[in-house]
Short mmCIF file of C-alpha atoms and ligand atoms in Angstrom, two decimals:
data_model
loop_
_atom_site.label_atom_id
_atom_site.label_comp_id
_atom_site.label_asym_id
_atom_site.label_seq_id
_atom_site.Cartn_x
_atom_site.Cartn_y
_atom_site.Cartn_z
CA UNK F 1 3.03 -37.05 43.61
CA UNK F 2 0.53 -37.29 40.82
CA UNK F 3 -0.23 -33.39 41.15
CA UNK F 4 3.53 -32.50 40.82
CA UNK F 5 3.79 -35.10 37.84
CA UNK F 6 0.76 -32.99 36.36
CA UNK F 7 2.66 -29.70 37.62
CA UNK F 8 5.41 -30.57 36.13
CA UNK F 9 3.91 -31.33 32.96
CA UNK F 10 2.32 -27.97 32.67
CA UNK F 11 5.25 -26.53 33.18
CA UNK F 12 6.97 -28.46 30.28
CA UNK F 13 3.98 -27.45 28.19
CA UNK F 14 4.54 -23.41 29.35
CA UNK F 15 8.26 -23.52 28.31
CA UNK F 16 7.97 -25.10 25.10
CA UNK F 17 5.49 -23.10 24.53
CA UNK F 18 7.18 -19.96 25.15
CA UNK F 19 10.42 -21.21 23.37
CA UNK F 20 9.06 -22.00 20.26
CA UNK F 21 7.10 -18.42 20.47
CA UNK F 22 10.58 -16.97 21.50
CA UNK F 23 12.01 -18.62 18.21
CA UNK F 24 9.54 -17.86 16.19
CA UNK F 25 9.46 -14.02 17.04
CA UNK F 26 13.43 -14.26 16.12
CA UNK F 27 12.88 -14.45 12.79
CA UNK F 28 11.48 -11.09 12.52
CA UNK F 29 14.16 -8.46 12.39
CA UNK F 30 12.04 -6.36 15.25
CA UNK F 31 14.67 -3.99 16.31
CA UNK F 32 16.42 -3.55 13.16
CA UNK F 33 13.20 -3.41 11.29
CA UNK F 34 12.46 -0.32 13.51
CA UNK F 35 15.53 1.59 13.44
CA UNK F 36 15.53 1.36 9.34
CA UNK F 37 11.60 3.13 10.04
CA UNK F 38 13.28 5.83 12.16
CA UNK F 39 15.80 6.53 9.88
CA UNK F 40 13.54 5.89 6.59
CA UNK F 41 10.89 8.65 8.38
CA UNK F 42 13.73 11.15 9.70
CA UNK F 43 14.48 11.80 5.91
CA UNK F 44 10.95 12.17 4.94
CA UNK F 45 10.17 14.47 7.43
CA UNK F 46 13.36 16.39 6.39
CA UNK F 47 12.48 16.49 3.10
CA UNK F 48 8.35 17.54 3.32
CA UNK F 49 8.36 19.47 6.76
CA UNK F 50 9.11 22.86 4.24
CA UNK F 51 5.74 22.30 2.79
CA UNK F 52 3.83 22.32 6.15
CA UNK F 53 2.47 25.67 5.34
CA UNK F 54 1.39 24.68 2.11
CA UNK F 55 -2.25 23.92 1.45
CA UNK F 56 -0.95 20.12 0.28
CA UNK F 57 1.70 19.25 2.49
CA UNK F 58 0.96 15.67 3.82
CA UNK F 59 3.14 12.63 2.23
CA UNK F 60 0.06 10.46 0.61
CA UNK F 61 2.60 8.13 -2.58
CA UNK F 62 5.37 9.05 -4.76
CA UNK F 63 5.12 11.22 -8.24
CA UNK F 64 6.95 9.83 -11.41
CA UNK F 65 10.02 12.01 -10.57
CA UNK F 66 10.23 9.60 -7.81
CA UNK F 67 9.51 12.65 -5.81
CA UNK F 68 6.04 12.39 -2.83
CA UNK F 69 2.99 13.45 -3.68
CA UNK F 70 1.33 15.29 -1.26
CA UNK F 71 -2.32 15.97 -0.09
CA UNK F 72 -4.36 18.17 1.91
CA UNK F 73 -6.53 17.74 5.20
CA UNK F 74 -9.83 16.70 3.24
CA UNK F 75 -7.62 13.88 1.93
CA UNK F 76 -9.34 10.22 3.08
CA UNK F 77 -5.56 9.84 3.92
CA UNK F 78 -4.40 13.05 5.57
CA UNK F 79 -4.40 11.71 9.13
CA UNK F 80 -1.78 8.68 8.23
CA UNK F 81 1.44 10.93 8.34
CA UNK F 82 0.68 12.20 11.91
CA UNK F 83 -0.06 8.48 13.44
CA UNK F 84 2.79 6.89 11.71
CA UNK F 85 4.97 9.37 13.34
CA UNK F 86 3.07 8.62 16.83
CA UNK F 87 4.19 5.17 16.13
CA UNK F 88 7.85 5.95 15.73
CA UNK F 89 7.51 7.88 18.73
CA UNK F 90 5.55 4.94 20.64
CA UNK F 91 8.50 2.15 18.44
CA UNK F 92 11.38 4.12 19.50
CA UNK F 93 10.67 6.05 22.70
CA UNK F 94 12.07 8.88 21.74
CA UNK F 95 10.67 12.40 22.54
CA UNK F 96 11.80 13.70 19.14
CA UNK F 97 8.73 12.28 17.29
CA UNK F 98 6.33 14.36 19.53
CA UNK F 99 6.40 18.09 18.09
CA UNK F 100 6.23 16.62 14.84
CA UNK F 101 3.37 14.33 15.72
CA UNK F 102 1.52 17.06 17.49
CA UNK F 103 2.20 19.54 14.80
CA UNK F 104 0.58 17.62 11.94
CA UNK F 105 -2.08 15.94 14.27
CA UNK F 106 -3.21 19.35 14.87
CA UNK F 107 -3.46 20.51 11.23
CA UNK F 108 -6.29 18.27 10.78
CA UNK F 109 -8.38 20.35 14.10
CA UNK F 110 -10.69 21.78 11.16
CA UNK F 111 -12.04 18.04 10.07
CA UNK F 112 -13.96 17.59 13.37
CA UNK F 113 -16.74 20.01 11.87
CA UNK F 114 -16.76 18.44 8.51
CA UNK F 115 -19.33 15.83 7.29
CA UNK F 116 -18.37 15.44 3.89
CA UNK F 117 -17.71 11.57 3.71
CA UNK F 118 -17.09 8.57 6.18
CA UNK F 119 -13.32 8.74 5.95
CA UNK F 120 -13.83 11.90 9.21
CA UNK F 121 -13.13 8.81 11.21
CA UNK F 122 -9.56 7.50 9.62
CA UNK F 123 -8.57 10.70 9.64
CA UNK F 124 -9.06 11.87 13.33
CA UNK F 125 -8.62 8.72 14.95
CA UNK F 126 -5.37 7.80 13.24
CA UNK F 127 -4.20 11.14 14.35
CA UNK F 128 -6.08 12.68 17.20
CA UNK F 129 -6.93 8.92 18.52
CA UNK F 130 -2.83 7.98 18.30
CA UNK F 131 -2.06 11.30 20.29
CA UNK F 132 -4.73 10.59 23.17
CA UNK F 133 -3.05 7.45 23.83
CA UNK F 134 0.23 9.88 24.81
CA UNK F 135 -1.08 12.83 26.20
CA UNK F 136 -4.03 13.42 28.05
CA UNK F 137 -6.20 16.23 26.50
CA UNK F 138 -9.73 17.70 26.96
CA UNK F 139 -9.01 19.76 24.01
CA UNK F 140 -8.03 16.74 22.00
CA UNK F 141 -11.60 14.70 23.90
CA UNK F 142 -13.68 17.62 22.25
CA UNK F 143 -12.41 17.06 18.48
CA UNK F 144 -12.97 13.11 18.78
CA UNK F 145 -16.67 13.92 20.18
CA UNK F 146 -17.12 16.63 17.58
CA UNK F 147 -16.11 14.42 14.47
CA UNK F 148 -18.63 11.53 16.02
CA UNK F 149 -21.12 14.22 15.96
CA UNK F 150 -20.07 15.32 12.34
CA UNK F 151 -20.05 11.44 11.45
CA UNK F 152 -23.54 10.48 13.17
CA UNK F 153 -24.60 12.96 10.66
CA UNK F 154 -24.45 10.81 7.82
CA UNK F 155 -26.55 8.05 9.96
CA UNK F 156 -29.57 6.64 8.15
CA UNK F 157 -31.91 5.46 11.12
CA UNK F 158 -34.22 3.76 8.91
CA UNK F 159 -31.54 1.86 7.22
CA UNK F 160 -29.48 1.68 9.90
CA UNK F 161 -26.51 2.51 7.96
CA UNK F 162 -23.60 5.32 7.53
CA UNK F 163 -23.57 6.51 4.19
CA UNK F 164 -20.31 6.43 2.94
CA UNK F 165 -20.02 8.90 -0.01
CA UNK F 166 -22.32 11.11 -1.28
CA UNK F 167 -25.10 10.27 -3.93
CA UNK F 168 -24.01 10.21 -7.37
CA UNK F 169 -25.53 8.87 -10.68
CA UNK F 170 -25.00 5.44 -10.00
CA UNK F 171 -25.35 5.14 -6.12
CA UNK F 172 -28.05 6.54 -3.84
CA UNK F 173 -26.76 5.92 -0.61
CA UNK F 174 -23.39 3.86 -1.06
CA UNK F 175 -21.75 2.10 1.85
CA UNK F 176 -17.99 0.65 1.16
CA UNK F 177 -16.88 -2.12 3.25
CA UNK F 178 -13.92 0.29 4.75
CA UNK F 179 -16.73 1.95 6.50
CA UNK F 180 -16.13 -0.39 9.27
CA UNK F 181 -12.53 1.42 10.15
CA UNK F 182 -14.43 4.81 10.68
CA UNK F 183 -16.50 2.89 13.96
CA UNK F 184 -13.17 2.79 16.45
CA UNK F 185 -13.91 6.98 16.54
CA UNK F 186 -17.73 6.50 17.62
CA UNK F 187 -16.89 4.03 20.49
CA UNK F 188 -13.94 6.46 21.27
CA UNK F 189 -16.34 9.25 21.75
CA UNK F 190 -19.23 7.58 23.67
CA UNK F 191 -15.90 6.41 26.01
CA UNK F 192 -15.08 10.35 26.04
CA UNK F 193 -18.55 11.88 26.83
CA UNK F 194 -20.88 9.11 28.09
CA UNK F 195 -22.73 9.33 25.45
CA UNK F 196 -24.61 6.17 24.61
CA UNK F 197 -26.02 7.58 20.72
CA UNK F 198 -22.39 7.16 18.74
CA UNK F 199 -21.78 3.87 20.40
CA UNK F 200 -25.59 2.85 19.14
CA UNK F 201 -24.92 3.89 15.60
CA UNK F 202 -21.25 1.80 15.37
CA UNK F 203 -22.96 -1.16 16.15
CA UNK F 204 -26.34 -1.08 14.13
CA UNK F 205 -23.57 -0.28 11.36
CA UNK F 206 -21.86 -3.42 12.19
CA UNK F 207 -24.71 -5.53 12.33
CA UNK F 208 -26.57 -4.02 8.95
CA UNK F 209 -22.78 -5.01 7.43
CA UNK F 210 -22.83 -8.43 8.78
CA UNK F 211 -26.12 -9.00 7.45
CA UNK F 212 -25.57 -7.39 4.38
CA UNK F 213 -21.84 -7.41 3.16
CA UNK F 214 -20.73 -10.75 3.14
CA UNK F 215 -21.06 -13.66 0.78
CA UNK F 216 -21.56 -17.53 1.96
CA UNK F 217 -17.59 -17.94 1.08
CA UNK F 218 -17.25 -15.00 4.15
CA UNK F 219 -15.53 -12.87 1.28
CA UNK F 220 -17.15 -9.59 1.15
CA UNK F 221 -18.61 -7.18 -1.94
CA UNK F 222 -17.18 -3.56 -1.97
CA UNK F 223 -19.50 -0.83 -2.38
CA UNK F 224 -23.53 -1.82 -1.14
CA UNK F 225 -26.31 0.99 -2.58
CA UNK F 226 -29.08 1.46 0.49
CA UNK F 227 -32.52 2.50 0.02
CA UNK F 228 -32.22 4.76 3.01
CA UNK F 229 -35.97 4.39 3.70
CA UNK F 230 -36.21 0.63 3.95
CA UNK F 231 -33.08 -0.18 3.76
CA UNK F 232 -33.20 -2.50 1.10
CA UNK F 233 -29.93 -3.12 -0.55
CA UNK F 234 -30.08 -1.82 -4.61
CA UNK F 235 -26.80 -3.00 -5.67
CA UNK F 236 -23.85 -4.76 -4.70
CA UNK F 237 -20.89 -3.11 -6.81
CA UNK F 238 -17.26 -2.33 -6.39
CA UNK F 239 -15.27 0.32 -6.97
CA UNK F 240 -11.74 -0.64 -6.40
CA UNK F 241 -12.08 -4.37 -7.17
CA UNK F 242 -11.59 -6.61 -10.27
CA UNK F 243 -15.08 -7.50 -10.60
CA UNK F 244 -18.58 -6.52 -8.58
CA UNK F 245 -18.55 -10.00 -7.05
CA UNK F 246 -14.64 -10.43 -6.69
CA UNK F 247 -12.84 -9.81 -3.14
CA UNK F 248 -11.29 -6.94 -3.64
CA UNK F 249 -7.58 -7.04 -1.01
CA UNK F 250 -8.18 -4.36 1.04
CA UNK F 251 -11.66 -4.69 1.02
CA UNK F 252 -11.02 -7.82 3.08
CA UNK F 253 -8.38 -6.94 5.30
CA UNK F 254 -11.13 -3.63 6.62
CA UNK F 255 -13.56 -5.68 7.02
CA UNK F 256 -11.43 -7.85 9.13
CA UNK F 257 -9.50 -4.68 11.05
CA UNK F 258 -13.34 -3.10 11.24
CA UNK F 259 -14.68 -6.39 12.95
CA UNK F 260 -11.85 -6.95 15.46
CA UNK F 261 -12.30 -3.36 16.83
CA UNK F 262 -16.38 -3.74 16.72
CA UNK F 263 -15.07 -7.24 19.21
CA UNK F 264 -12.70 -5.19 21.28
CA UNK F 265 -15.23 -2.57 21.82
CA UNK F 266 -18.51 -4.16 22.05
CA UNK F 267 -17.39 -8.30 23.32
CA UNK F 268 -20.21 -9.20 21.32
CA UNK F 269 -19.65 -12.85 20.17
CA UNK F 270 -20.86 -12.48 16.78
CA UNK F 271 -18.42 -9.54 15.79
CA UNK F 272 -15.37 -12.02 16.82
CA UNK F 273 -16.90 -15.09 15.28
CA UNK F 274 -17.14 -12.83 11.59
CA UNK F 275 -13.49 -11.49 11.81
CA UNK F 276 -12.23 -14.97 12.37
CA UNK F 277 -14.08 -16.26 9.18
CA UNK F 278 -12.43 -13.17 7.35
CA UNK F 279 -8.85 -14.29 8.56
CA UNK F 280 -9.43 -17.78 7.60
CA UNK F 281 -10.85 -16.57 4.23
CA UNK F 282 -7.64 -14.23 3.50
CA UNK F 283 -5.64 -16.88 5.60
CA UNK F 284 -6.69 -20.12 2.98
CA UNK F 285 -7.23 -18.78 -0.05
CA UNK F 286 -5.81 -20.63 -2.65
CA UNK F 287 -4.78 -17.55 -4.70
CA UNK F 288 -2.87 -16.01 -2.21
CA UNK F 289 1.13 -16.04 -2.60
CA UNK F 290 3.45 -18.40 -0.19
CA UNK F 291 4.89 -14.63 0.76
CA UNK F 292 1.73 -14.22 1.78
CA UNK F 293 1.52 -11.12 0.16
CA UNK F 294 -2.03 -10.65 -1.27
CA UNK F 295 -2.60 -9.78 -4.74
CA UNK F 296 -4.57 -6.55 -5.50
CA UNK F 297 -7.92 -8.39 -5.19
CA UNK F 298 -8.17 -12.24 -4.33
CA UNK F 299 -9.63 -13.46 -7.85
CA UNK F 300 -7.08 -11.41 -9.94
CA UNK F 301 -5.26 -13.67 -11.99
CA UNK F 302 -2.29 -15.33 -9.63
CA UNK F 303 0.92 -14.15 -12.32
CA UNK F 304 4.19 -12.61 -12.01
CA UNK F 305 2.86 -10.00 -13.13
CA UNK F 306 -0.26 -9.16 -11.05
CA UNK F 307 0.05 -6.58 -8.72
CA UNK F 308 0.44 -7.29 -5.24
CA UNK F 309 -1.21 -5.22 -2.41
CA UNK F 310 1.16 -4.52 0.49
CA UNK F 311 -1.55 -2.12 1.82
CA UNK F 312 -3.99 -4.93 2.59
CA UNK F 313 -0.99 -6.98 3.85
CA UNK F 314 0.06 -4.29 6.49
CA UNK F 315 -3.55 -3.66 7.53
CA UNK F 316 -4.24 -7.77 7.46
CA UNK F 317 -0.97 -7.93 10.27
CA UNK F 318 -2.00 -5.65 12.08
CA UNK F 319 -5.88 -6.30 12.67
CA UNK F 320 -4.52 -10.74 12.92
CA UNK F 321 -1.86 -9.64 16.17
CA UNK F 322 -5.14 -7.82 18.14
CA UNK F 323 -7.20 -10.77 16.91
CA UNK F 324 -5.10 -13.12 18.74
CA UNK F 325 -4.77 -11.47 21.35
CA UNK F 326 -8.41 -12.13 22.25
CA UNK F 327 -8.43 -15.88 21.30
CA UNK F 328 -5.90 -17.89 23.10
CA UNK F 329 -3.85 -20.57 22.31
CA UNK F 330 -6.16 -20.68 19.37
CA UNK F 331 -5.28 -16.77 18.60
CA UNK F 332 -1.63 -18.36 18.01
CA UNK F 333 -2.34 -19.59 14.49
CA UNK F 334 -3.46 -15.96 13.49
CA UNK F 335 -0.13 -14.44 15.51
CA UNK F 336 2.12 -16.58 13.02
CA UNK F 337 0.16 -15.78 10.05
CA UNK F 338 0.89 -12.34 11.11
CA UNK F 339 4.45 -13.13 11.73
CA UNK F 340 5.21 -14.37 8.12
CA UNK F 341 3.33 -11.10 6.77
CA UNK F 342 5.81 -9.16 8.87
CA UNK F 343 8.80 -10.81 7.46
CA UNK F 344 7.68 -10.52 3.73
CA UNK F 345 7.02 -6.75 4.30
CA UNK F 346 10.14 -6.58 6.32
CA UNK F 347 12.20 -7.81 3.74
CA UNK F 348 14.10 -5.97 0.57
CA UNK F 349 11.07 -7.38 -1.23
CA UNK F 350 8.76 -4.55 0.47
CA UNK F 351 10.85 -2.68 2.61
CA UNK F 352 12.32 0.21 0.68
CA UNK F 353 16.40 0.69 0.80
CA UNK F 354 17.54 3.64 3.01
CA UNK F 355 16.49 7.04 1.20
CA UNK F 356 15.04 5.45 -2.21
CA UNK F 357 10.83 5.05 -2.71
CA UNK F 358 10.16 8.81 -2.01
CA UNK F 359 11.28 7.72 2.14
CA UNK F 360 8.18 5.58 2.11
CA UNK F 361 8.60 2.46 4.07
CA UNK F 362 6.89 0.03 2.04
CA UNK F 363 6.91 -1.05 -1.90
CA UNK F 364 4.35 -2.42 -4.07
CA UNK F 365 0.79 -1.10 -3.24
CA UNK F 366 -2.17 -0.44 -4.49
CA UNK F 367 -4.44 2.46 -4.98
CA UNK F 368 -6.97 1.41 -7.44
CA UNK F 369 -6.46 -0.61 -10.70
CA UNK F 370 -10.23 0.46 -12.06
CA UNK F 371 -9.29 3.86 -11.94
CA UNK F 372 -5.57 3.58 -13.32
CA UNK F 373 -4.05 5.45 -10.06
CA UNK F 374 -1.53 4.73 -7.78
CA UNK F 375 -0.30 0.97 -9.25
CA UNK F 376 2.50 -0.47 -7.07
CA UNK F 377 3.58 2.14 -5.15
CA UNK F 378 4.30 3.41 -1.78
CA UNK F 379 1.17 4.54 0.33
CA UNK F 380 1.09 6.31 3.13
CA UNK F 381 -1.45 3.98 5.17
CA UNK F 382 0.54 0.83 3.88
CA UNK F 383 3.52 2.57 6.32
CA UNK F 384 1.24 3.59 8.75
CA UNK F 385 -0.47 -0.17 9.62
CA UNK F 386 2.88 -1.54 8.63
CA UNK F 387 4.11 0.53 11.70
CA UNK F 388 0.83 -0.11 14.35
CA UNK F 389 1.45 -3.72 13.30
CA UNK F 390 5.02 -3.71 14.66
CA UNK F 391 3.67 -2.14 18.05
CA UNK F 392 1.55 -4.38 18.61
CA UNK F 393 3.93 -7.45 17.86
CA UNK F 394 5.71 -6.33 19.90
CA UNK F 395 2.98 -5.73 23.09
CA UNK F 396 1.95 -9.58 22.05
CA UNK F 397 5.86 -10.84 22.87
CA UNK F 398 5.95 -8.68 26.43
N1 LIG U 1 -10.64 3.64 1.79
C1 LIG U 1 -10.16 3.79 0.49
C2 LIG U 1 -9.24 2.72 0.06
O1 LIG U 1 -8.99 1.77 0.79
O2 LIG U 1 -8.70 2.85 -1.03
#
């Protein structure tokens, strides 16, 4: 008796459970949300596919004729256009996407020799990475290994870092917090080829950026200058931020993306326990909007006026639904956080009317405010997370 009592107790407990999940997940306009992405994308590609053979031909914002701007391969953005249209195929089921997808994934094939800067790994992962998880390619294993091996070279062993941009005159060896999204490609590649040495590097990255990147608050700085021979930090700038000791918007929501994937990949407790402060940072902050639509950097004055970042809001959705997944009934908290992201970005607020914001999905982002560029605008990796963050809500609810 008293076991089916407790039985039937648990079972209560599961169907609650499930029904207020079940109404929750209602409120977002998941199919709809999609179809108005389809449609919003079809036209873009429509309207840019005549520049493919162009040496800028990849949708990055919009121009002040309202018109896109468009970028080439070496672009820290190039490889967003291809995955955003492996999500539409991977949203939608529907073949059409694929030739499309392929066709600007493989545009980027010359980037797996190039070491220029840290962003190899957005770039090949968003695209090569999104079209491994469709088609199964030896061709397509060989450019993830290659860019790992074009990535490792930037590796300082001493430090223990990846350098993110070149020297200049006022950093010797910077590292940006975004770094950590350019790891997924090194685990990738020691999955492809066995090789231990690019799995090595992701995580002495992580850990020199745990020790080094974070305040006591759990916020982090932007841009860290190594001494590459003892690894000393120099500075602690930013680049994109208000301030050098302000927390910049997307600055946050990488770090938190970077250390979910470091979890994923690695299980080691620590990585899990830092992207959990990093949600509850973003997640409690007094400054940020009931919309819960971050402003360009978390100590920017809270006004009217004060740009907001959708950018860091997609990216913050997506990396909170794969953080959840991995905690639980105590991941739920972080799943309805992400929830009532997904329903500000869904909304006319953010989401663009049919054919209007240059066929970019999202409103109101933000490339950098220091520099005077790209000030509430569409961005093509605001779509593209924005889009990865409705697959995976969707995986969650099945
Ligand atoms: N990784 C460059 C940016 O977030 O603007």
């Amino acid at each position: 008796m008293k076991t089916l009592i407790k039985f039937s107790s648990l079972l209560f407990i599961v169907i609650l459970n499930q029904a207020c999940k079940e109404n929750h997940s209602e409120t977002l306009p998941y199919d709809d949300i999609v179809q108005k992405s389809a449609k919003q994308y079809a036209k873009m590609h429509q309207t840019i596919y005549p520049e493919i053979n162009n040496k800028k031909f990849i949708p990055r914002t919009i121009n002040d004729k309202g018109q896109p701007t468009l970028v080439g391969i070496y672009d820290w953005t190039s490889g967003f256009y291809a995955g955003s249209l492996w999500y539409l195929n991977f949203l939608t089921a529907d073949s059409k996407w694929e030739k499309p997808a392929l066709e600007y994934t493989k545009k980027l094939d010359s980037i797996q020799y190039w070491g220029g800067n840290h962003d190899v790994g957005f770039i090949i992962e968003c695209s090569y990475g999104n079209a491994l998880k469709k088609t199964v390619s030896k061709a397509f294993d060989s450019v993830i290994v290659q860019t790992a091996k074009s990535l490792a070279t930037r590796f300082h062993p001493k430090a223990g870092i990846i350098q993110s941009w070149n020297a200049s005159k006022k950093w010797n060896c910077p590292v940006i917090i975004d770094n950590m999204m350019n790891l997924e490609l090194l685990f990738h590649a020691t999955k492809i080829s066995g090789d231990s040495t690019y799995y090595d590097i992701a995580v002495s990255h992580a850990d020199k950026t745990l020790e080094n990147h974070f305040r006591p608050d759990n916020s982090s700085y932007h841009v860290l200058n190594y001494d590459v021979e003892t690894g000393d930090i120099l500075n602690r700038n930013t680049h994109q931020g208000l301030a050098d000791d302000s927390a910049w918007a997307r600055g946050q929501a990488w770090g938190l993306y970077g250390f979910t994937v470091c979890y994923r990949e690695t299980k080691k407790p620590n990585y899990l326990k830092q992207a959990i402060k990093i949600a509850d940072y973003i997640k409690n902050h007094p400054n940020l909007p009931n919309d819960k639509i971050p402003y360009w950097d978390y100590n920017a004055s809270a006004t009217n006026e004060t740009p907001r970042d959708a950018s860091a809001a997609a990216i913050t959705a997506s990396a909170l639904y794969e953080l959840s997944s991995f905690m639980g009934v105590e991941g739920e908290k972080y799943e309805n956080f992400a929830d009532k992201i997904m329903l500000s970005l869904s909304s006319p607020n953010y989401f663009a009317d049919k054919a209007t914001n240059a066929n970019f999905l999202l409103k109101h982002s933000v490339g950098s405010i220091p520099h005077g560029v790209e000030i509430d605008v569409p961005l093509n990796y605001a779509d593209y997370y924005f889009l990865e963050a409705l697959y995976r809500h969707k995986n969650i609810n099945q």
